mmCIF file of C-alpha atoms in Angstrom:
data_model
loop_
_atom_site.group_PDB
_atom_site.id
_atom_site.type_symbol
_atom_site.label_atom_id
_atom_site.label_comp_id
_atom_site.label_asym_id
_atom_site.label_seq_id
_atom_site.Cartn_x
_atom_site.Cartn_y
_atom_site.Cartn_z
ATOM 1 C CA MET A 1 0.048 0.378 -0.232
ATOM 2 C CA GLU A 2 2.579 2.502 0.968
ATOM 3 C CA GLU A 3 3.849 2.119 -2.747
ATOM 4 C CA GLN A 4 0.741 2.774 -3.944
ATOM 5 C CA LEU A 5 1.381 6.260 -2.948
ATOM 6 C CA SER A 6 3.558 7.984 -5.027
ATOM 7 C CA ILE A 7 1.295 7.219 -8.487
ATOM 8 C CA TYR A 8 -1.862 8.058 -6.851
ATOM 9 C CA ARG A 9 0.817 11.640 -5.797
ATOM 10 C CA ILE A 10 1.876 11.620 -8.991
ATOM 11 C CA ALA A 11 -2.107 11.681 -10.499
ATOM 12 C CA GLU A 12 -3.171 13.894 -7.900
ATOM 13 C CA ARG A 13 -0.649 17.116 -9.627
ATOM 14 C CA MET A 14 -1.800 16.242 -13.282
ATOM 15 C CA ALA A 15 -5.527 16.414 -11.725
ATOM 16 C CA GLU A 16 -5.195 20.359 -12.071
ATOM 17 C CA GLU A 17 -4.291 19.591 -16.372
ATOM 18 C CA THR A 18 -6.283 17.057 -17.265
ATOM 19 C CA ILE A 19 -9.545 15.182 -15.184
ATOM 20 C CA ILE A 20 -8.986 12.266 -13.460
ATOM 21 C CA HIS A 21 -11.876 12.429 -10.634
ATOM 22 C CA GLY A 22 -14.055 13.238 -13.256
ATOM 23 C CA ASN A 23 -17.201 15.730 -11.706
ATOM 24 C CA ILE A 24 -16.385 15.140 -8.775
ATOM 25 C CA SER A 25 -15.012 18.372 -6.485
ATOM 26 C CA VAL A 26 -12.256 17.149 -3.233
ATOM 27 C CA THR A 27 -12.954 19.224 -0.017
ATOM 28 C CA GLU A 28 -10.261 20.970 1.036
ATOM 29 C CA THR A 29 -10.867 20.477 4.937
ATOM 30 C CA PHE A 30 -7.665 18.991 5.291
ATOM 31 C CA ARG A 31 -5.418 20.664 3.140
ATOM 32 C CA ASN A 32 -2.468 21.551 4.380
ATOM 33 C CA GLU A 33 -0.107 23.830 2.841
ATOM 34 C CA ALA A 34 3.308 23.263 5.113
ATOM 35 C CA LEU A 35 2.927 19.853 4.675
ATOM 36 C CA GLU A 36 2.337 19.915 0.714
ATOM 37 C CA LYS A 37 5.180 21.535 0.180
ATOM 38 C CA VAL A 38 7.797 19.091 2.942
ATOM 39 C CA SER A 39 6.779 16.112 0.726
ATOM 40 C CA ALA A 40 7.190 17.834 -2.452
ATOM 41 C CA ASN A 41 10.864 18.479 -0.964
ATOM 42 C CA TYR A 42 11.470 15.581 0.384
ATOM 43 C CA MET A 43 10.312 13.721 -2.626
ATOM 44 C CA TYR A 44 13.227 14.416 -4.342
ATOM 45 C CA TYR A 45 15.280 12.828 -2.027
ATOM 46 C CA HIS A 46 13.315 10.579 -1.484
ATOM 47 C CA GLY A 47 14.783 7.399 -4.136
ATOM 48 C CA TYR A 48 18.519 8.335 -3.166
ATOM 49 C CA VAL A 49 18.013 8.100 0.311
ATOM 50 C CA SER A 50 16.350 4.880 0.103
ATOM 51 C CA LEU A 51 18.188 2.940 -2.287
ATOM 52 C CA VAL A 52 21.135 4.114 0.566
ATOM 53 C CA VAL A 53 18.533 2.050 3.226
ATOM 54 C CA CYS A 54 18.310 -0.816 1.152
ATOM 55 C CA LEU A 55 22.258 -1.142 0.291
ATOM 56 C CA PHE A 56 22.287 -1.043 3.724
ATOM 57 C CA GLY A 57 19.146 -2.806 4.152
ATOM 58 C CA ILE A 58 19.699 -6.031 1.664
ATOM 59 C CA PRO A 59 23.158 -7.395 2.938
ATOM 60 C CA SER A 60 22.620 -6.732 6.421
ATOM 61 C CA ASN A 61 19.517 -8.691 6.218
ATOM 62 C CA LEU A 62 21.585 -11.958 4.530
ATOM 63 C CA ILE A 63 24.106 -11.768 7.181
ATOM 64 C CA ASN A 64 20.944 -11.986 9.441
ATOM 65 C CA ILE A 65 20.038 -15.087 7.720
ATOM 66 C CA THR A 66 23.438 -16.978 7.365
ATOM 67 C CA VAL A 67 24.273 -16.434 11.801
ATOM 68 C CA LEU A 68 20.216 -17.330 12.864
ATOM 69 C CA THR A 69 20.713 -21.205 10.680
ATOM 70 C CA ARG A 70 24.863 -21.451 11.922
ATOM 71 C CA ARG A 71 23.834 -25.427 13.604
ATOM 72 C CA HIS A 72 24.120 -23.792 16.816
ATOM 73 C CA MET A 73 21.897 -21.169 16.357
ATOM 74 C CA ARG A 74 18.631 -22.829 15.278
ATOM 75 C CA THR A 75 16.454 -21.935 17.794
ATOM 76 C CA PRO A 76 12.637 -21.422 17.845
ATOM 77 C CA ILE A 77 12.743 -17.786 17.963
ATOM 78 C CA ASN A 78 16.072 -17.810 15.747
ATOM 79 C CA PHE A 79 13.696 -19.504 13.058
ATOM 80 C CA ILE A 80 11.052 -16.631 12.572
ATOM 81 C CA LEU A 81 13.749 -13.950 12.843
ATOM 82 C CA THR A 82 14.829 -15.531 9.910
ATOM 83 C CA TRP A 83 12.025 -15.720 8.478
ATOM 84 C CA MET A 84 11.520 -12.011 9.194
ATOM 85 C CA ALA A 85 15.096 -11.427 7.676
ATOM 86 C CA VAL A 86 13.659 -13.774 4.428
ATOM 87 C CA SER A 87 10.731 -10.768 4.607
ATOM 88 C CA ASP A 88 12.414 -7.567 4.949
ATOM 89 C CA LEU A 89 15.397 -8.975 2.292
ATOM 90 C CA LEU A 90 12.358 -9.255 -0.184
ATOM 91 C CA THR A 91 11.083 -6.345 0.111
ATOM 92 C CA MET A 92 14.184 -4.160 -0.095
ATOM 93 C CA ILE A 93 15.161 -6.052 -3.039
ATOM 94 C CA SER A 94 11.265 -5.337 -5.256
ATOM 95 C CA TYR A 95 12.523 -1.767 -3.178
ATOM 96 C CA VAL A 96 15.480 -0.908 -5.461
ATOM 97 C CA PRO A 97 14.059 -0.890 -8.931
ATOM 98 C CA PHE A 98 11.679 0.873 -8.113
ATOM 99 C CA ALA A 99 12.923 3.355 -5.872
ATOM 100 C CA VAL A 100 16.078 4.119 -9.012
ATOM 101 C CA HIS A 101 12.834 3.977 -11.744
ATOM 102 C CA TYR A 102 10.092 6.232 -11.017
ATOM 103 C CA TYR A 103 12.283 8.518 -8.344
ATOM 104 C CA CYS A 104 15.804 8.412 -9.572
ATOM 105 C CA SER A 105 15.424 7.966 -13.597
ATOM 106 C CA PHE A 106 12.562 10.529 -13.845
ATOM 107 C CA SER A 107 11.084 13.349 -11.676
ATOM 108 C CA PRO A 108 8.682 11.911 -9.473
ATOM 109 C CA PHE A 109 6.121 14.474 -10.357
ATOM 110 C CA SER A 110 6.189 13.853 -14.095
ATOM 111 C CA VAL A 111 3.987 11.311 -16.075
ATOM 112 C CA SER A 112 5.564 10.396 -19.440
ATOM 113 C CA PRO A 113 5.465 7.230 -21.878
ATOM 114 C CA GLU A 114 8.838 6.462 -20.800
ATOM 115 C CA LYS A 115 8.205 5.925 -17.289
ATOM 116 C CA ASN A 116 4.113 5.011 -17.404
ATOM 117 C CA SER A 117 4.698 2.586 -20.105
ATOM 118 C CA LEU A 118 2.572 -0.975 -20.122
ATOM 119 C CA PRO A 119 5.748 -3.398 -18.631
ATOM 120 C CA TRP A 120 6.508 -0.562 -15.899
ATOM 121 C CA MET A 121 2.674 -0.205 -14.920
ATOM 122 C CA ARG A 122 3.348 -4.035 -14.711
ATOM 123 C CA PHE A 123 6.070 -3.969 -12.521
ATOM 124 C CA LEU A 124 5.014 -1.564 -10.627
ATOM 125 C CA LEU A 125 0.911 -3.883 -9.797
ATOM 126 C CA PHE A 126 3.445 -5.914 -9.068
ATOM 127 C CA HIS A 127 6.037 -4.356 -6.706
ATOM 128 C CA ILE A 128 2.793 -3.262 -4.732
ATOM 129 C CA ASN A 129 1.268 -6.442 -3.482
ATOM 130 C CA PHE A 130 4.437 -8.294 -3.684
ATOM 131 C CA THR A 131 5.815 -5.259 -1.045
ATOM 132 C CA SER A 132 1.675 -6.026 0.379
ATOM 133 C CA THR A 133 2.282 -9.190 1.405
ATOM 134 C CA THR A 134 6.145 -8.653 2.666
ATOM 135 C CA HIS A 135 4.951 -6.193 5.205
ATOM 136 C CA THR A 136 2.171 -8.389 6.314
ATOM 137 C CA ILE A 137 4.183 -11.471 7.072
ATOM 138 C CA SER A 138 6.707 -9.815 8.426
ATOM 139 C CA ILE A 139 4.279 -8.045 11.096
ATOM 140 C CA TRP A 140 2.365 -11.061 11.901
ATOM 141 C CA LEU A 141 5.744 -13.449 12.650
ATOM 142 C CA GLY A 142 6.389 -10.095 15.485
ATOM 143 C CA VAL A 143 3.771 -11.370 16.614
ATOM 144 C CA ALA A 144 4.215 -15.082 16.602
ATOM 145 C CA LEU A 145 7.943 -13.358 17.700
ATOM 146 C CA ALA A 146 5.867 -12.051 21.053
ATOM 147 C CA ILE A 147 4.287 -15.336 22.016
ATOM 148 C CA PHE A 148 7.085 -17.955 21.452
ATOM 149 C CA ARG A 149 8.895 -16.044 23.650
ATOM 150 C CA TYR A 150 6.379 -15.491 26.004
ATOM 151 C CA VAL A 151 5.379 -19.261 25.865
ATOM 152 C CA HIS A 152 9.288 -19.556 26.385
ATOM 153 C CA LEU A 153 9.706 -17.448 30.140
ATOM 154 C CA GLN A 154 6.732 -19.093 31.297
ATOM 155 C CA SER A 155 8.105 -22.796 30.970
ATOM 156 C CA PRO A 156 12.032 -22.530 30.612
ATOM 157 C CA SER A 157 12.425 -26.301 29.794
ATOM 158 C CA LYS A 158 15.540 -27.213 28.898
ATOM 159 C CA GLY A 159 14.989 -30.573 27.260
ATOM 160 C CA SER A 160 15.957 -31.811 24.136
ATOM 161 C CA LEU A 161 12.028 -32.965 23.342
ATOM 162 C CA THR A 162 9.925 -29.588 24.935
ATOM 163 C CA HIS A 163 13.403 -27.824 22.418
ATOM 164 C CA MET A 164 12.247 -30.076 19.410
ATOM 165 C CA ARG A 165 8.771 -29.227 19.503
ATOM 166 C CA ARG A 166 9.049 -26.137 19.907
ATOM 167 C CA LYS A 167 11.422 -26.113 16.833
ATOM 168 C CA ILE A 168 8.196 -28.410 14.292
ATOM 169 C CA ARG A 169 5.981 -25.575 16.231
ATOM 170 C CA ALA A 170 7.805 -22.415 15.068
ATOM 171 C CA ARG A 171 8.057 -24.276 11.666
ATOM 172 C CA ILE A 172 4.064 -24.698 11.511
ATOM 173 C CA VAL A 173 3.127 -21.528 12.467
ATOM 174 C CA VAL A 174 5.949 -19.814 10.042
ATOM 175 C CA PHE A 175 4.223 -22.282 7.327
ATOM 176 C CA VAL A 176 0.361 -21.173 8.054
ATOM 177 C CA ILE A 177 1.295 -16.996 8.666
ATOM 178 C CA TYR A 178 2.609 -16.768 4.288
ATOM 179 C CA VAL A 179 0.124 -18.766 3.352
ATOM 180 C CA CYS A 180 -2.667 -16.737 5.775
ATOM 181 C CA SER A 181 -0.779 -13.817 4.228
ATOM 182 C CA ILE A 182 -1.047 -14.966 0.462
ATOM 183 C CA LEU A 183 -4.431 -14.564 0.602
ATOM 184 C CA LEU A 184 -5.180 -11.878 3.158
ATOM 185 C CA LEU A 185 -3.980 -10.071 0.247
ATOM 186 C CA VAL A 186 -6.495 -11.481 -2.041
ATOM 187 C CA PRO A 187 -8.571 -8.546 -2.576
ATOM 188 C CA ASN A 188 -5.717 -6.563 -2.798
ATOM 189 C CA PHE A 189 -4.869 -8.282 -6.046
ATOM 190 C CA VAL A 190 -7.991 -7.808 -7.257
ATOM 191 C CA SER A 191 -8.942 -3.992 -6.606
ATOM 192 C CA ASN A 192 -4.952 -2.827 -7.844
ATOM 193 C CA LYS A 193 -5.608 -1.868 -11.829
ATOM 194 C CA LEU A 194 -3.888 -0.264 -14.583
ATOM 195 C CA VAL A 195 -6.212 2.446 -16.795
ATOM 196 C CA PRO A 196 -4.806 4.033 -19.598
ATOM 197 C CA LEU A 197 -4.547 8.411 -19.288
ATOM 198 C CA SER A 198 -6.747 8.344 -21.675
ATOM 199 C CA ASP A 199 -7.946 6.792 -25.128
ATOM 200 C CA ASN A 200 -5.522 5.527 -27.532
ATOM 201 C CA SER A 201 -2.762 6.264 -25.288
ATOM 202 C CA THR A 202 0.349 4.491 -24.240
ATOM 203 C CA VAL A 203 0.655 5.934 -20.521
ATOM 204 C CA TYR A 204 -0.981 4.203 -18.171
ATOM 205 C CA ILE A 205 -1.055 4.832 -14.031
ATOM 206 C CA LEU A 206 -3.240 3.131 -11.197
ATOM 207 C CA GLU A 207 -6.677 2.882 -11.034
ATOM 208 C CA ASP A 208 -8.422 6.110 -9.134
ATOM 209 C CA PHE A 209 -9.742 4.386 -4.986
ATOM 210 C CA HIS A 210 -12.091 6.917 -5.219
ATOM 211 C CA LEU A 211 -11.503 7.142 -1.783
ATOM 212 C CA GLY A 212 -13.869 9.152 0.594
ATOM 213 C CA THR A 213 -16.622 8.872 -2.038
ATOM 214 C CA ALA A 214 -19.717 7.203 -2.974
ATOM 215 C CA GLN A 215 -17.983 5.726 -5.857
ATOM 216 C CA VAL A 216 -15.100 4.009 -4.223
ATOM 217 C CA LYS A 217 -15.677 -0.106 -4.997
ATOM 218 C CA PRO A 218 -17.297 -2.977 -2.765
ATOM 219 C CA VAL A 219 -13.880 -4.915 -3.681
ATOM 220 C CA VAL A 220 -12.036 -1.278 -3.134
ATOM 221 C CA MET A 221 -13.721 -1.571 0.818
ATOM 222 C CA ILE A 222 -13.445 -4.677 1.806
ATOM 223 C CA ASN A 223 -9.414 -4.569 0.879
ATOM 224 C CA LEU A 224 -8.806 -1.859 2.731
ATOM 225 C CA LEU A 225 -10.775 -2.871 5.716
ATOM 226 C CA LEU A 226 -9.351 -5.982 5.892
ATOM 227 C CA TYR A 227 -5.733 -4.576 5.221
ATOM 228 C CA SER A 228 -6.473 -1.847 7.647
ATOM 229 C CA ILE A 229 -8.247 -4.452 10.424
ATOM 230 C CA LEU A 230 -6.182 -7.983 9.614
ATOM 231 C CA ALA A 231 -2.560 -5.985 8.516
ATOM 232 C CA LYS A 232 -2.005 -3.308 11.048
ATOM 233 C CA PHE A 233 -4.454 -3.189 14.296
ATOM 234 C CA LEU A 234 -5.105 -6.689 15.095
ATOM 235 C CA PRO A 235 -1.549 -7.767 15.232
ATOM 236 C CA CYS A 236 -0.036 -4.153 16.363
ATOM 237 C CA ILE A 237 -3.088 -4.977 18.785
ATOM 238 C CA LEU A 238 -1.561 -8.008 19.764
ATOM 239 C CA ILE A 239 2.062 -7.576 19.840
ATOM 240 C CA THR A 240 1.154 -4.410 22.645
ATOM 241 C CA ALA A 241 -0.500 -7.561 24.547
ATOM 242 C CA TYR A 242 1.809 -9.843 24.614
ATOM 243 C CA GLY A 243 4.369 -6.980 24.199
ATOM 244 C CA GLY A 244 2.905 -5.880 28.265
ATOM 245 C CA ILE A 245 2.599 -9.141 29.507
ATOM 246 C CA LEU A 246 6.113 -10.095 28.516
ATOM 247 C CA LEU A 247 8.005 -6.512 30.737
ATOM 248 C CA ARG A 248 5.855 -8.074 33.079
ATOM 249 C CA THR A 249 6.497 -11.760 33.219
ATOM 250 C CA LEU A 250 10.537 -10.020 33.376
ATOM 251 C CA ARG A 251 10.497 -8.074 35.871
ATOM 252 C CA ASN A 252 8.779 -11.303 37.998
ATOM 253 C CA THR A 253 11.072 -13.535 37.151
ATOM 254 C CA MET A 254 13.978 -11.594 37.583
ATOM 255 C CA ILE A 255 12.754 -10.680 40.922
ATOM 256 C CA VAL A 256 13.047 -13.953 41.779
ATOM 257 C CA LYS A 257 16.142 -15.219 39.997
ATOM 258 C CA ARG A 258 17.093 -11.715 41.713
ATOM 259 C CA ARG A 259 16.788 -13.591 44.667
ATOM 260 C CA MET A 260 18.248 -16.840 43.953
ATOM 261 C CA TRP A 261 21.468 -15.646 42.756
ATOM 262 C CA THR A 262 23.934 -16.777 44.237
ATOM 263 C CA ASN A 263 28.172 -16.003 43.630
ATOM 264 C CA ASN A 264 28.455 -17.943 41.278
ATOM 265 C CA ASN A 265 29.535 -16.335 37.977
ATOM 266 C CA LEU A 266 28.299 -17.941 34.745
ATOM 267 C CA THR A 267 24.784 -17.910 36.458
ATOM 268 C CA THR A 268 24.393 -14.137 36.600
ATOM 269 C CA GLN A 269 25.727 -13.874 33.271
ATOM 270 C CA LYS A 270 23.143 -16.651 31.842
ATOM 271 C CA SER A 271 19.870 -14.483 33.891
ATOM 272 C CA TYR A 272 21.824 -11.689 32.021
ATOM 273 C CA ASP A 273 21.888 -12.133 28.261
ATOM 274 C CA THR A 274 18.615 -14.041 28.975
ATOM 275 C CA THR A 275 16.775 -10.373 29.896
ATOM 276 C CA LYS A 276 18.663 -8.830 27.218
ATOM 277 C CA THR A 277 17.195 -11.348 24.719
ATOM 278 C CA THR A 278 14.365 -10.553 25.589
ATOM 279 C CA TYR A 279 14.252 -7.035 25.837
ATOM 280 C CA MET A 280 16.073 -7.613 22.429
ATOM 281 C CA LEU A 281 12.929 -8.935 20.758
ATOM 282 C CA LEU A 282 10.198 -6.190 22.847
ATOM 283 C CA VAL A 283 12.426 -3.720 20.477
ATOM 284 C CA VAL A 284 11.278 -5.528 17.716
ATOM 285 C CA ILE A 285 8.479 -5.606 18.107
ATOM 286 C CA ILE A 286 7.205 -2.742 18.845
ATOM 287 C CA LEU A 287 9.276 -1.179 15.792
ATOM 288 C CA PHE A 288 6.484 -2.651 14.082
ATOM 289 C CA VAL A 289 3.981 -1.161 16.689
ATOM 290 C CA VAL A 290 5.278 2.264 15.280
ATOM 291 C CA THR A 291 5.662 1.929 11.820
ATOM 292 C CA GLU A 292 2.540 0.031 10.870
ATOM 293 C CA LEU A 293 -0.318 1.198 12.873
ATOM 294 C CA PRO A 294 -0.257 5.190 12.082
ATOM 295 C CA GLN A 295 -0.924 3.710 8.397
ATOM 296 C CA GLY A 296 -4.163 1.840 10.186
ATOM 297 C CA ILE A 297 -5.601 4.177 11.221
ATOM 298 C CA LEU A 298 -4.646 6.663 8.101
ATOM 299 C CA ILE A 299 -5.952 4.360 5.712
ATOM 300 C CA LEU A 300 -9.200 3.307 7.785
ATOM 301 C CA LEU A 301 -9.443 7.620 8.103
ATOM 302 C CA SER A 302 -9.171 7.947 4.191
ATOM 303 C CA LEU A 303 -11.830 5.521 3.517
ATOM 304 C CA PHE A 304 -14.144 7.613 5.885
ATOM 305 C CA LEU A 305 -13.924 11.614 5.160
ATOM 306 C CA LYS A 306 -14.034 13.046 1.462
ATOM 307 C CA GLY A 307 -10.192 14.386 1.218
ATOM 308 C CA PHE A 308 -8.474 13.249 4.105
ATOM 309 C CA PHE A 309 -6.718 10.514 1.622
ATOM 310 C CA GLU A 310 -5.429 13.101 -1.111
ATOM 311 C CA HIS A 311 -4.299 15.978 1.112
ATOM 312 C CA VAL A 312 -3.450 13.850 4.334
ATOM 313 C CA TYR A 313 -2.378 10.148 2.874
ATOM 314 C CA ILE A 314 -0.348 10.976 -0.130
ATOM 315 C CA PRO A 315 2.136 13.997 1.362
ATOM 316 C CA LEU A 316 2.695 11.303 4.231
ATOM 317 C CA GLY A 317 3.396 8.040 1.656
ATOM 318 C CA ASP A 318 6.863 8.537 1.549
ATOM 319 C CA ALA A 319 7.797 9.544 5.554
ATOM 320 C CA MET A 320 6.138 5.921 5.942
ATOM 321 C CA ASP A 321 7.862 4.648 2.991
ATOM 322 C CA ILE A 322 11.013 4.901 4.131
ATOM 323 C CA ILE A 323 10.136 4.617 8.117
ATOM 324 C CA ALA A 324 8.981 1.095 6.934
ATOM 325 C CA LEU A 325 12.586 -0.072 5.473
ATOM 326 C CA VAL A 326 14.718 1.541 7.630
ATOM 327 C CA ASN A 327 12.353 -1.141 10.276
ATOM 328 C CA ASN A 328 13.475 -3.980 7.567
ATOM 329 C CA SER A 329 17.030 -2.771 7.717
ATOM 330 C CA ILE A 330 17.783 -2.366 12.032
ATOM 331 C CA ASN A 331 16.776 -5.293 12.645
ATOM 332 C CA PHE A 332 21.442 -6.379 12.370
ATOM 333 C CA ILE A 333 22.045 -3.551 14.618
ATOM 334 C CA LEU A 334 19.911 -4.612 17.305
ATOM 335 C CA TYR A 335 21.232 -8.399 16.987
ATOM 336 C CA CYS A 336 24.807 -6.759 16.974
ATOM 337 C CA THR A 337 24.186 -4.718 19.945
ATOM 338 C CA MET A 338 21.786 -7.029 22.291
ATOM 339 C CA SER A 339 22.979 -10.243 21.052
ATOM 340 C CA SER A 340 26.124 -12.035 22.502
ATOM 341 C CA ASP A 341 25.242 -15.437 20.586
ATOM 342 C CA PHE A 342 24.922 -12.843 17.491
ATOM 343 C CA ARG A 343 28.026 -11.711 17.629
ATOM 344 C CA LYS A 344 30.139 -14.227 18.833
ATOM 345 C CA THR A 345 28.752 -16.047 15.385
ATOM 346 C CA LEU A 346 29.432 -13.688 13.281
ATOM 347 C CA VAL A 347 32.914 -12.415 14.445
ATOM 348 C CA GLU A 348 33.558 -16.514 13.768
ATOM 349 C CA MET A 349 31.964 -16.289 10.767
ATOM 350 C CA VAL A 350 34.259 -13.859 10.064
ATOM 351 C CA CYS A 351 37.537 -15.755 11.669
ATOM 352 C CA GLN A 352 37.165 -18.630 9.560
ATOM 353 C CA LEU A 353 37.161 -16.574 6.005
ATOM 354 C CA ARG A 354 40.003 -14.729 6.587
ATOM 355 C CA LYS A 355 41.761 -18.314 7.876
ATOM 356 C CA PRO A 356 44.268 -18.480 4.865
ATOM 357 C CA LYS A 357 42.874 -22.817 3.999
ATOM 358 C CA THR A 358 46.454 -24.501 4.471
ATOM 359 C CA ARG A 359 46.732 -28.424 3.251
ATOM 360 C CA LYS A 360 47.679 -30.797 5.347
ATOM 361 C CA LEU A 361 50.620 -32.705 4.211
ATOM 362 C CA PRO A 362 51.120 -36.186 4.908
ATOM 363 C CA VAL A 363 53.500 -37.061 7.934
ATOM 364 C CA PRO A 364 56.628 -39.173 6.435
ATOM 365 C CA VAL A 365 56.779 -42.037 8.387
ATOM 366 C CA PRO A 366 60.425 -44.084 9.239
ATOM 367 C CA ASN A 367 60.708 -47.558 7.556
ATOM 368 C CA GLY A 368 61.251 -49.803 10.249
ATOM 369 C CA THR A 369 57.645 -47.742 11.951
ATOM 370 C CA ARG A 370 55.996 -49.728 9.006
ATOM 371 C CA VAL A 371 57.120 -53.079 9.504
ATOM 372 C CA TYR A 372 56.358 -52.624 13.347
ATOM 373 C CA GLN A 373 52.737 -52.041 12.688
ATOM 374 C CA SER A 374 52.283 -54.519 9.529
ATOM 375 C CA LEU A 375 53.464 -57.176 12.496
ATOM 376 C CA LEU A 376 51.508 -55.626 14.770
ATOM 377 C CA SER A 377 48.069 -56.087 12.320
ATOM 378 C CA ARG A 378 48.996 -59.701 12.151
ATOM 379 C CA VAL A 379 49.026 -60.823 15.719
ATOM 380 C CA ASN A 380 46.791 -58.874 16.496
ATOM 381 C CA PRO A 381 43.986 -58.966 13.064
#
């Protein structure tokens, strides 16, 4: 949904010269000249800023996947984090050609046969649907992350059978989230369509949703309601609820452990690492709430308030895009800062890459030793 805004903004700017909205008059109630000015100025830099974020986020998520899939790092929580990194990686890979073509190669306000050709607009359609799906997957994986961590703190058993069961459950949950997210976005796939700018035109744009008016199609209304509630509000509510419970559980656990602590440094260090891991996961899921909840609110307001989409949602589009991209790329920094296991594994991997490979040469054995070994093998076959 975020990437869709840029094209709608282009259509809005063109509305002054070409009739795109027909005879519908757009209310000026929500118009803010300062917001529009800031948005218009930032649009010229958004493509380059997003490319910098993606060029950091793509390799960092590849590192996340590589580290988290090492044999000793394969835990249920890390399995969820791995597939979260996969969805974030896919989002940024798709965003790179989008930013290059629609922001860097051409002016973000321009519409031309080269920029809005049918092949590129088909890519845009794919990009919108694809990144909406990956965003949905990421936030629901954040919900799963909070629930799994809460369950682990409630029943911290260490048996191999328990560990295997949790790994199986994590795999099932990740699979279900990926499949259900795709099914949830089916109305989005159907509602987004390309239309020519005019009769016999080779310039294509996205079909206007006419949000906030009586001309909104039912499929569009269903799509945006489902998307805002099931992909924004509900996961944010669940993350907030489980995050609060997680904090309370962590506080109670730490109180009990402080009473039981002895002078054993190992026990103290393990408790400290567990606390840091929990706080790290809390930061990850809180970032989802900060990123996704405002967008869900803005989508609902756009559905029911005339002019809100054009004058509030659209000018904020690029800002929401860059915040989402930063959220997709920042996990690597969190892991390095707050997870000692992640740091140690990363350092070991780097050292292995830098360590020169040496061939083991055969050690020469004296002839007398060979004869003696041969005799022993005959005596004791």
